[in-house]
Coordinates of C-alpha atoms and ligand atoms in Angstrom, one line a residue:
X1 CA 217.1 -76.2 199.2
X2 CA 213.4 -76.8 198.6
X3 CA 211.5 -77.2 201.9
X4 CA 209.0 -79.9 201.3
X5 CA 206.7 -81.5 203.8
X6 CA 205.5 -85.1 203.7
X7 CA 202.7 -85.4 206.2
X8 CA 201.8 -89.1 206.6
X9 CA 198.8 -90.0 208.6
X10 CA 197.4 -93.5 209.4
X11 CA 193.8 -94.0 210.4
X12 CA 193.1 -95.6 213.8
X13 CA 196.7 -96.6 214.5
X14 CA 197.3 -96.9 218.2
X15 CA 200.3 -95.2 219.7
X16 CA 201.7 -98.6 221.0
X17 CA 201.4 -100.7 217.8
X18 CA 204.8 -100.0 216.5
X19 CA 208.1 -101.7 217.1
X20 CA 209.8 -98.5 218.2
X21 CA 206.9 -97.8 220.7
X22 CA 207.6 -101.2 222.3
X23 CA 205.2 -103.6 220.8
X24 CA 206.8 -107.0 221.6
X25 CA 205.8 -108.8 218.4
X26 CA 204.8 -106.4 215.6
X27 CA 207.7 -105.7 213.3
X28 CA 207.7 -102.1 211.8
X29 CA 211.4 -101.7 210.7
X30 CA 210.7 -98.9 208.3
X31 CA 208.6 -96.8 210.7
X32 CA 211.3 -97.5 213.4
X33 CA 213.9 -96.3 210.9
X34 CA 211.9 -93.0 210.6
X35 CA 212.0 -92.6 214.4
X36 CA 215.8 -93.2 214.2
X37 CA 216.2 -90.6 211.5
X38 CA 214.2 -88.0 213.4
X39 CA 212.6 -88.0 216.9
X40 CA 209.5 -89.7 218.3
X41 CA 207.2 -87.7 220.5
X42 CA 206.1 -90.2 223.1
X43 CA 203.3 -88.2 224.7
X44 CA 201.2 -86.9 221.8
X45 CA 197.4 -86.5 221.9
X46 CA 194.7 -85.8 219.4
X47 CA 192.2 -82.9 219.9
X48 CA 189.3 -85.3 219.6
X49 CA 189.4 -89.1 219.6
X50 CA 187.4 -89.6 216.4
X51 CA 188.4 -89.1 212.8
X52 CA 186.6 -86.0 211.5
X53 CA 187.0 -83.6 214.4
X54 CA 190.6 -84.9 215.0
X55 CA 191.5 -84.3 211.4
X56 CA 189.9 -80.8 211.3
X57 CA 192.2 -80.0 214.2
X58 CA 195.3 -81.3 212.4
X59 CA 194.2 -79.3 209.2
X60 CA 193.2 -76.1 210.9
X61 CA 195.7 -76.1 213.8
X62 CA 192.8 -75.4 216.2
X63 CA 191.0 -77.1 219.0
X64 CA 187.6 -78.7 218.2
X65 CA 185.8 -75.9 220.2
X66 CA 187.5 -73.4 217.9
X67 CA 186.9 -75.0 214.5
X68 CA 183.4 -76.3 215.4
X69 CA 183.4 -79.6 213.4
X70 CA 182.5 -81.7 216.4
X71 CA 181.8 -85.1 214.8
X72 CA 182.2 -87.0 211.6
X73 CA 180.0 -85.4 209.0
X74 CA 179.6 -82.0 210.7
X75 CA 180.9 -79.7 208.0
X76 CA 184.0 -77.5 208.7
X77 CA 182.4 -74.0 208.4
X78 CA 183.4 -71.9 205.5
X79 CA 186.0 -69.4 206.7
X80 CA 188.1 -71.7 208.8
X81 CA 191.7 -71.5 207.5
X82 CA 193.2 -74.8 206.6
X83 CA 196.6 -76.2 205.8
X84 CA 196.5 -75.0 202.2
X85 CA 195.6 -71.5 203.2
X86 CA 198.6 -71.3 205.5
X87 CA 201.1 -73.0 203.3
X88 CA 200.0 -71.8 199.9
X89 CA 201.2 -68.2 200.4
X90 CA 204.5 -69.7 201.6
X91 CA 204.9 -71.2 198.2
X92 CA 204.0 -74.8 198.9
X93 CA 201.7 -76.7 196.7
X94 CA 199.5 -78.4 199.3
X95 CA 198.0 -81.6 198.1
X96 CA 196.0 -84.5 199.4
X97 CA 196.6 -88.2 198.6
X98 CA 194.1 -90.3 200.7
X99 CA 191.6 -89.5 203.4
X100 CA 190.4 -86.3 205.0
X101 CA 186.9 -87.0 206.2
X102 CA 186.1 -83.4 205.1
X103 CA 182.5 -82.6 204.6
X104 CA 181.8 -79.3 202.8
X105 CA 179.8 -76.5 204.2
X106 CA 177.4 -76.2 201.3
X107 CA 175.0 -73.9 203.2
X108 CA 177.8 -71.6 204.1
X109 CA 179.1 -71.4 200.5
X110 CA 175.6 -70.7 199.2
X111 CA 175.2 -67.9 201.7
X112 CA 178.4 -66.4 200.4
X113 CA 177.5 -66.9 196.8
X114 CA 180.2 -69.5 196.2
X115 CA 179.5 -72.2 193.7
X116 CA 180.7 -75.5 195.2
X117 CA 181.7 -76.6 191.7
X118 CA 184.0 -73.5 191.2
X119 CA 187.7 -73.5 191.8
X120 CA 187.4 -71.8 195.2
X121 CA 184.3 -73.9 196.0
X122 CA 186.3 -77.1 195.4
X123 CA 189.2 -75.9 197.5
X124 CA 186.8 -75.1 200.4
X125 CA 185.1 -78.4 200.0
X126 CA 188.4 -80.2 200.1
X127 CA 189.7 -78.6 203.3
X128 CA 192.1 -76.4 201.4
X129 CA 193.9 -79.2 199.7
X130 CA 194.5 -79.7 196.0
X131 CA 193.0 -83.2 195.6
X132 CA 195.6 -85.3 194.0
X133 CA 193.7 -88.5 195.0
X134 CA 191.0 -88.8 197.5
X135 CA 190.0 -92.0 199.2
X136 CA 188.0 -91.7 202.4
X137 CA 187.7 -95.3 203.3
X138 CA 185.1 -97.8 202.4
X139 CA 181.5 -96.4 202.2
X140 CA 178.5 -98.6 201.7
X141 CA 176.8 -98.2 198.4
X142 CA 174.1 -95.6 199.2
X143 CA 176.5 -93.1 200.8
X144 CA 178.5 -90.6 198.9
X145 CA 182.0 -92.0 198.5
X146 CA 184.7 -89.6 197.3
X147 CA 187.0 -92.1 195.8
X148 CA 189.6 -92.3 193.1
X149 CA 190.5 -95.8 194.3
X150 CA 187.1 -97.2 193.3
X151 CA 187.7 -96.0 189.7
X152 CA 191.0 -97.6 189.9
X153 CA 189.5 -101.0 190.9
X154 CA 186.9 -100.7 188.1
X155 CA 189.8 -100.0 185.7
X156 CA 191.5 -103.2 186.8
X157 CA 188.3 -105.1 185.9
X158 CA 186.8 -105.5 189.4
X159 CA 183.1 -105.1 188.9
X160 CA 179.9 -105.1 190.9
X161 CA 178.0 -102.4 192.6
X162 CA 180.7 -101.6 195.0
X163 CA 184.1 -103.2 194.1
X164 CA 185.8 -101.7 197.0
X165 CA 183.5 -103.5 199.4
X166 CA 183.2 -106.7 197.3
X167 CA 186.8 -107.1 196.3
X168 CA 189.2 -105.1 198.4
X169 CA 187.3 -105.5 201.6
X170 CA 185.9 -109.0 201.3
X171 CA 187.3 -112.5 201.3
X172 CA 186.1 -115.6 199.5
X173 CA 184.7 -118.8 200.9
X174 CA 185.5 -122.3 199.7
X175 CA 182.7 -122.3 197.2
X176 CA 183.6 -118.8 195.9
X177 CA 181.0 -117.1 198.0
X178 CA 181.8 -113.5 199.1
X179 CA 182.7 -113.2 202.8
X180 CA 182.2 -109.6 203.9
X181 CA 185.1 -107.8 205.6
X182 CA 182.5 -105.9 207.7
X183 CA 182.0 -109.2 209.6
X184 CA 184.9 -109.7 212.0
X185 CA 184.6 -113.5 211.8
X186 CA 186.2 -113.1 208.3
X187 CA 189.3 -111.1 209.6
X188 CA 191.6 -114.0 209.3
X189 CA 191.0 -114.5 205.6
X190 CA 192.9 -112.7 202.8
X191 CA 191.1 -110.0 200.9
X192 CA 190.0 -110.8 197.4
X193 CA 192.5 -108.4 195.7
X194 CA 196.2 -108.9 195.4
X195 CA 198.4 -107.0 197.8
X196 CA 199.5 -104.6 195.1
X197 CA 195.9 -103.7 194.3
X198 CA 194.9 -103.0 197.9
X199 CA 194.4 -99.5 199.4
X200 CA 197.8 -98.9 201.0
X201 CA 200.1 -99.7 198.0
X202 CA 197.7 -97.8 195.7
X203 CA 197.9 -94.7 198.0
X204 CA 201.7 -94.9 198.1
X205 CA 202.0 -95.2 194.4
X206 CA 199.7 -92.2 193.9
X207 CA 201.9 -90.3 196.4
X208 CA 205.1 -91.1 194.5
X209 CA 203.3 -89.9 191.3
X210 CA 202.5 -86.6 193.0
X211 CA 206.0 -86.1 194.1
X212 CA 207.2 -86.7 190.5
X213 CA 204.6 -84.4 189.2
X214 CA 205.7 -81.6 191.7
X215 CA 209.2 -81.5 190.3
X216 CA 211.3 -78.8 191.8
X217 CA 208.5 -76.6 193.1
X218 CA 208.1 -77.0 196.9
X219 CA 205.2 -79.1 198.1
X220 CA 203.3 -80.3 201.2
X221 CA 201.8 -83.7 200.5
X222 CA 199.3 -85.1 203.0
X223 CA 199.6 -88.8 202.5
X224 CA 196.7 -90.1 204.4
X225 CA 196.3 -93.9 204.6
X226 CA 192.9 -95.3 205.4
X227 CA 194.3 -98.2 207.4
X228 CA 194.6 -99.9 209.8
X229 CA 191.0 -98.7 210.3
X230 CA 188.2 -101.2 210.0
X231 CA 187.1 -103.2 208.0
X232 CA 189.7 -105.4 209.5
X233 CA 190.7 -107.4 206.5
X234 CA 194.1 -107.5 204.7
X235 CA 195.4 -109.2 201.6
X236 CA 197.9 -112.1 201.6
X237 CA 200.6 -112.4 202.8
X238 CA 199.7 -110.0 205.5
X239 CA 196.5 -111.8 206.6
X240 CA 198.3 -114.6 208.5
X241 CA 201.6 -112.9 209.3
X242 CA 200.5 -112.6 212.9
X243 CA 198.4 -114.9 215.1
X244 CA 196.7 -114.9 218.5
X245 CA 200.0 -115.6 220.1
X246 CA 201.2 -112.1 219.0
X247 CA 198.4 -110.0 220.5
X248 CA 199.1 -107.9 223.6
X249 CA 197.4 -108.8 226.8
X250 CA 194.1 -107.2 227.5
X251 CA 194.2 -104.0 229.5
X252 CA 191.0 -104.2 231.6
X253 CA 189.9 -105.1 235.1
X254 CA 186.8 -106.4 236.7
X255 CA 186.8 -103.3 238.9
X256 CA 186.3 -101.1 235.8
X257 CA 183.0 -102.9 235.2
X258 CA 181.9 -103.0 238.8
X259 CA 181.1 -99.3 239.3
X260 CA 182.0 -97.4 236.2
X261 CA 181.4 -93.8 235.3
X262 CA 178.1 -93.4 233.5
X263 CA 179.9 -92.5 230.3
X264 CA 182.3 -95.4 230.5
X265 CA 179.3 -97.7 231.3
X266 CA 177.3 -96.3 228.2
X267 CA 180.3 -96.9 226.0
X268 CA 180.7 -100.4 227.3
X269 CA 177.1 -100.9 226.2
X270 CA 177.8 -100.1 222.6
X271 CA 177.9 -103.1 220.2
X272 CA 181.4 -102.3 219.1
X273 CA 182.6 -102.5 222.6
X274 CA 180.7 -105.7 223.5
X275 CA 182.0 -107.5 220.5
X276 CA 185.6 -106.8 221.6
X277 CA 184.9 -108.2 225.1
X278 CA 184.9 -111.6 223.4
X279 CA 188.4 -113.2 223.3
X280 CA 187.6 -115.0 220.0
X281 CA 187.0 -111.6 218.4
X282 CA 190.3 -110.1 219.6
X283 CA 192.1 -113.3 218.5
X284 CA 190.7 -112.9 215.0
X285 CA 190.8 -109.2 214.5
X286 CA 194.0 -108.0 216.1
X287 CA 196.3 -110.2 213.9
X288 CA 194.6 -108.6 210.9
X289 CA 195.0 -105.1 212.4
X290 CA 198.7 -105.9 212.9
X291 CA 198.9 -107.2 209.2
X292 CA 197.5 -103.9 208.0
X293 CA 200.2 -102.1 210.0
X294 CA 202.9 -104.3 208.6
X295 CA 201.7 -103.5 205.1
X296 CA 201.8 -99.8 205.9
X297 CA 205.3 -100.3 207.2
X298 CA 206.4 -102.0 203.9
X299 CA 205.0 -99.1 202.0
X300 CA 206.8 -96.6 204.1
X301 CA 210.0 -98.5 203.3
X302 CA 209.2 -98.2 199.6
X303 CA 208.5 -94.5 199.9
X304 CA 211.6 -93.8 201.9
X305 CA 213.7 -95.7 199.4
X306 CA 212.3 -93.4 196.7
X307 CA 212.9 -90.3 198.7
X308 CA 216.5 -91.3 199.4
X309 CA 217.2 -92.3 195.7
X310 CA 215.9 -88.9 194.6
X311 CA 217.7 -87.0 197.3
X312 CA 214.4 -85.6 198.5
X313 CA 214.7 -86.9 202.0
X314 CA 217.4 -84.3 202.6
X315 CA 215.0 -81.5 202.0
X316 CA 211.7 -82.9 203.3
X317 CA 210.2 -82.6 206.7
X318 CA 208.5 -86.0 207.3
X319 CA 205.8 -86.6 209.8
X320 CA 204.3 -90.0 210.7
X321 CA 201.2 -89.9 212.8
X322 CA 197.6 -91.1 213.2
X323 CA 194.2 -89.5 213.7
X324 CA 193.4 -91.5 216.9
X325 CA 193.8 -95.1 218.2
X326 CA 191.6 -98.1 218.7
X327 CA 190.6 -99.7 222.0
X328 CA 190.6 -103.2 220.6
X329 CA 188.8 -104.4 223.8
X330 CA 190.9 -102.6 226.4
X331 CA 188.9 -101.1 229.2
X332 CA 185.9 -103.2 227.9
X333 CA 185.7 -100.9 224.9
X334 CA 186.0 -101.0 221.1
X335 CA 186.6 -98.3 218.6
X336 CA 187.9 -95.0 220.1
X337 CA 186.1 -91.9 221.4
X338 CA 187.0 -91.9 225.1
X339 CA 190.3 -90.6 226.4
X340 CA 192.2 -93.7 227.7
X341 CA 195.6 -93.8 226.0
X342 CA 194.7 -96.6 223.4
X343 CA 192.2 -94.1 222.0
X344 CA 193.5 -90.5 222.5
X345 CA 197.2 -91.0 222.4
X346 CA 198.9 -91.2 219.0
X347 CA 202.2 -92.1 217.4
X348 CA 204.1 -89.1 216.4
X349 CA 207.5 -89.2 214.6
X350 CA 209.0 -86.1 213.0
X351 CA 212.1 -86.2 210.8
X352 CA 213.6 -82.7 210.5
X353 CA 216.6 -83.2 208.0
X354 CA 218.3 -80.0 209.0
X355 CA 221.7 -80.2 210.8
X356 CA 220.2 -78.3 213.8
X357 CA 218.0 -81.3 214.4
X358 CA 220.9 -83.6 214.9
X359 CA 220.5 -82.4 218.5
X360 CA 217.6 -84.9 219.0
X361 CA 218.1 -87.4 216.2
X362 CA 217.0 -90.8 217.3
X363 CA 215.6 -89.6 220.6
X364 CA 212.3 -90.1 222.3
X365 CA 210.9 -86.7 223.3
X366 CA 208.5 -86.4 226.2
X367 CA 207.0 -82.8 226.1
X368 CA 203.2 -83.0 225.7
X369 CA 202.5 -82.7 222.0
X370 CA 199.1 -82.0 220.4
X371 CA 197.8 -82.7 216.9
X372 CA 197.4 -78.9 216.5
X373 CA 201.2 -78.5 216.7
X374 CA 201.8 -79.9 213.3
X375 CA 200.5 -77.0 211.2
X376 CA 202.6 -74.4 213.1
X377 CA 205.5 -76.7 212.7
X378 CA 204.9 -76.8 209.0
X379 CA 204.5 -73.0 208.8
X380 CA 207.8 -72.6 210.8
X381 CA 209.6 -75.1 208.5
X382 CA 208.3 -73.2 205.4
X383 CA 209.7 -69.9 206.9
X384 CA 206.3 -68.4 207.8
X385 CA 205.4 -66.3 210.9
X386 CA 203.7 -67.8 213.9
X387 CA 200.0 -66.8 214.1
X388 CA 198.9 -67.8 217.6
X389 CA 195.6 -66.1 217.3
X390 CA 194.7 -68.5 214.5
X391 CA 197.0 -71.5 215.0
X392 CA 196.6 -72.7 218.6
X393 CA 199.4 -75.2 218.6
X394 CA 203.1 -74.5 218.7
X395 CA 205.9 -75.3 216.3
X396 CA 207.8 -78.6 217.3
X397 CA 210.9 -77.4 215.5
X398 CA 212.6 -75.8 218.6
X399 CA 212.1 -79.0 220.5
X400 CA 213.5 -81.0 217.7
X401 CA 216.5 -78.7 217.6
X402 CA 217.2 -79.1 221.3
X403 CA 216.2 -75.6 222.2
X404 CA 214.9 -74.8 225.7
X405 CA 211.6 -73.2 225.0
X406 CA 208.7 -72.7 227.3
X407 CA 206.2 -75.4 226.7
X408 CA 202.5 -76.3 227.6
X409 CA 201.7 -77.9 230.9
X410 CA 198.6 -79.7 229.7
X411 CA 197.3 -81.5 226.6
X412 CA 193.6 -80.9 225.9
X413 CA 191.2 -83.1 223.9
X414 CA 187.4 -82.9 223.5
X415 CA 184.7 -85.2 222.4
X416 CA 181.0 -84.7 221.6
X417 CA 179.0 -88.0 221.9
X418 CA 175.6 -86.5 220.8
X419 CA 175.5 -88.7 217.7
X420 CA 176.2 -91.9 219.7
X421 CA 173.9 -94.3 221.4
X422 CA 175.4 -93.0 224.7
X423 CA 173.3 -89.9 224.4
X424 CA 170.1 -91.9 224.3
X425 CA 171.0 -94.3 227.0
X426 CA 172.1 -91.5 229.3
X427 CA 169.1 -89.3 228.2
X428 CA 171.4 -86.3 227.8
X429 CA 170.4 -83.1 225.9
X430 CA 172.4 -82.8 222.7
X431 CA 174.1 -79.6 224.0
X432 CA 175.4 -81.3 227.0
X433 CA 177.1 -84.3 225.4
X434 CA 180.5 -82.7 225.9
X435 CA 183.7 -84.2 227.3
X436 CA 187.0 -82.4 227.9
X437 CA 190.2 -84.1 228.8
X438 CA 193.0 -82.2 230.6
X439 CA 196.2 -84.2 230.9
X440 CA 199.2 -82.8 232.7
X441 CA 201.6 -85.6 232.1
X442 CA 200.6 -87.4 235.3
X443 CA 196.9 -86.7 236.0
X444 CA 194.3 -87.2 233.3
X445 CA 191.1 -85.4 234.2
X446 CA 187.9 -85.7 232.1
X447 CA 185.1 -83.2 232.5
X448 CA 181.7 -84.8 231.6
X449 CA 179.0 -82.2 231.5
X450 CA 176.2 -83.3 233.9
X451 CA 178.2 -86.0 235.5
X452 CA 181.1 -86.4 238.0
X453 CA 184.6 -86.1 236.4
X454 CA 186.8 -89.1 235.6
X455 CA 190.4 -89.0 236.9
X456 CA 193.4 -91.2 236.3
X457 CA 196.8 -91.1 237.9
X458 CA 199.1 -92.4 235.1
X459 CA 202.1 -92.4 237.4
X460 CA 200.6 -94.8 239.9
X461 CA 198.3 -96.4 237.4
X462 CA 199.8 -96.2 233.9
X463 CA 197.2 -98.6 232.4
X464 CA 194.4 -96.3 233.6
X465 CA 192.5 -99.0 235.4
X466 CA 191.4 -97.0 238.4
X467 CA 189.1 -94.1 237.9
X468 CA 189.6 -91.8 240.9
X469 CA 187.0 -89.2 239.9
X470 CA 184.5 -90.2 242.6
X471 CA 187.1 -90.4 245.3
X472 CA 186.7 -87.5 247.8
X473 CA 190.5 -87.8 248.6
X474 CA 191.1 -86.6 245.0
X475 CA 188.5 -83.8 244.9
X476 CA 191.4 -81.2 245.1
X477 CA 193.1 -82.7 242.1
X478 CA 189.9 -82.6 240.2
X479 CA 189.3 -79.0 241.2
X480 CA 192.8 -78.0 240.2
X481 CA 192.4 -79.5 236.7
X482 CA 188.9 -78.2 236.3
X483 CA 190.3 -74.7 236.9
X484 CA 192.9 -75.2 234.2
X485 CA 190.2 -76.4 231.8
X486 CA 188.0 -73.4 232.6
X487 CA 190.9 -71.0 232.1
X488 CA 191.6 -72.6 228.7
X489 CA 187.9 -72.4 227.8
X490 CA 187.7 -68.8 228.7
X491 CA 190.7 -67.9 226.5
X492 CA 190.3 -66.4 223.0
X493 CA 189.5 -69.1 220.5
X494 CA 187.6 -67.2 217.8
X495 CA 189.2 -63.7 217.5
X496 CA 191.1 -64.9 214.4
X497 CA 191.0 -61.6 212.4
X498 CA 193.3 -59.6 214.7
X499 CA 196.3 -60.8 216.7
X500 CA 197.3 -59.8 220.2
X501 CA 200.4 -58.2 218.8
X502 CA 198.4 -56.0 216.5
X503 CA 196.2 -54.9 219.4
X504 CA 199.3 -54.0 221.4
X505 CA 200.7 -52.0 218.4
X506 CA 197.5 -49.9 218.2
X507 CA 198.6 -48.0 221.2
X508 CA 197.1 -44.7 222.2
X509 CA 196.6 -43.0 218.9
X510 CA 192.9 -42.1 219.3
X511 CA 193.5 -38.4 219.9
X512 CA 196.0 -38.1 217.1
X513 CA 193.4 -39.7 214.8
X514 CA 191.0 -36.9 215.8
X515 CA 188.8 -38.8 218.3
X516 CA 188.7 -36.5 221.3
X517 CA 186.6 -38.2 224.0
X518 CA 186.4 -36.7 227.5
X519 CA 187.9 -33.3 226.8
X520 CA 186.3 -30.1 228.2
X521 CA 187.8 -27.5 225.9
X522 CA 190.4 -27.0 223.2
X523 CA 193.0 -26.1 225.8
X524 CA 192.9 -29.5 227.2
X525 CA 193.3 -31.0 223.7
X526 CA 196.2 -28.7 222.9
X527 CA 197.9 -29.7 226.2
X528 CA 197.5 -33.4 225.4
X529 CA 198.8 -32.9 221.9
X530 CA 201.8 -31.0 223.2
X531 CA 202.5 -33.8 225.7
X532 CA 202.7 -36.4 222.8
X533 CA 199.1 -37.0 221.8
X534 CA 198.0 -39.5 224.5
X535 CA 194.3 -38.9 225.1
X536 CA 194.4 -40.6 228.5
X537 CA 191.9 -43.2 227.3
Ligands
LIG601 O1 179.3 -94.3 212.8 N1 179.9 -94.1 211.8 O2 179.4 -93.9 210.7 C1 181.3 -94.1 211.8 C2 182.0 -94.1 213.1 C3 183.4 -94.1 213.1 C4 184.1 -94.0 212.0 O3 185.4 -94.1 212.1 S1 186.4 -92.9 211.9 O4 187.7 -93.3 212.3 O5 186.3 -92.5 210.5 O6 185.8 -91.8 212.7 C5 183.5 -94.0 210.7 C6 182.1 -94.0 210.7

């Protein structure tokens, strides 16, 4: 049996915007069917609640502090091993269809004499993937935009300086004028392209073409949808499938605004948060967001029908997840980037087709999962060895197969806000714009360099409306979680060239190798050799 991997990621899909995760109105029957075929991890967190760093953690299996790509556009340094580096030697053709947000480390390549245009240079620039098709989301005209989709649109006859923006991500007014999808007031209008020509079906078609191209050789395909990320605009019929009556109640309180943590206050001050504080904005944007998800769901249905027809679903590990969520106005915030569940918690469904995984089929699993667990899971599925000195997550396969394995007690996530307005409004040095979340399943502690911590008790306050970080009665809880964070931070993150096991195996062979440190005379060396060769060092 081939052991393929289909690694599906959405962009900015909240954990709770799925039928199977309890959304009262949004219908996602095909994604729900995936959860029924496999298992849904209900407490899964990203390693950084923004696209680039989060994805680099998915692709390297390492925390943000370990891989160093701390924000969108910060290159992943040459030398970090990625998915293709781990899975290629196990025989899997590891390909990308969609978004990575990868930015190449051109300076690093030049230092090593690697031509970015060469085969290896290309592979490094593309995060270790073979690029089958790359679309990184809409980029305004002056920015570089790695995109096959734009060529596709041009091929269909959509012209103009940026057809993606002017066709796929715009609507049309009554007089034929272009209404930009950047402007949220246009979110209730259909995009100017037909549904079949929009990003999500295009990406799915390209994924199916890859699978056909791969034939019988094993593969790992990263199918990486750029939706439901903004611009919040979707083609008919998805644009009016949902209305204001289908949006979830706001999760926010006046108390949150009364005396917020300085970071929370700074984020409330960003434009993208203030706009979502207006009810008319939520009422117009969230139905489009839901339409985008419904469209993804239909495409998942199409893809699964293909995998069933070809028999591939019996030999393919399937993952469905997202790179982070979207506040959509909750907690007086827009976008993502802080650690409330709407931002840092993600949907995570894993379908392991092997009979051993019948043990958990259809179940909701509650161990704390991290994004960095996926790559070790893939290595495990492909028959590789665990490499914990490089891959900092753990394989999820034992959990899926009902095995009682020791598991982590906390999920960790990090964020660097130095490229955001919050740095300026808080007058923070760049180096101190660091946040670390430690979540133990009940208490969510957030260390903020230079400020008091934030603390939420998700048992008493599942909506995270009450920040207890300034409450002296909870100082002990903060200290406990801070100690866990410090222990984690002190651990090895960068000794990736030699494993603990290799160090243990080195043993006491220095004398046998001719290194005689601390001996007085030959008689002492002879005695040590007669006793087995232990130098005593
Ligand atoms: O500020 N930006 O340019 C920016 C911010 C967020 C963003 O979304 S993300 O999901 O791709 O991180 C993209 C671009």
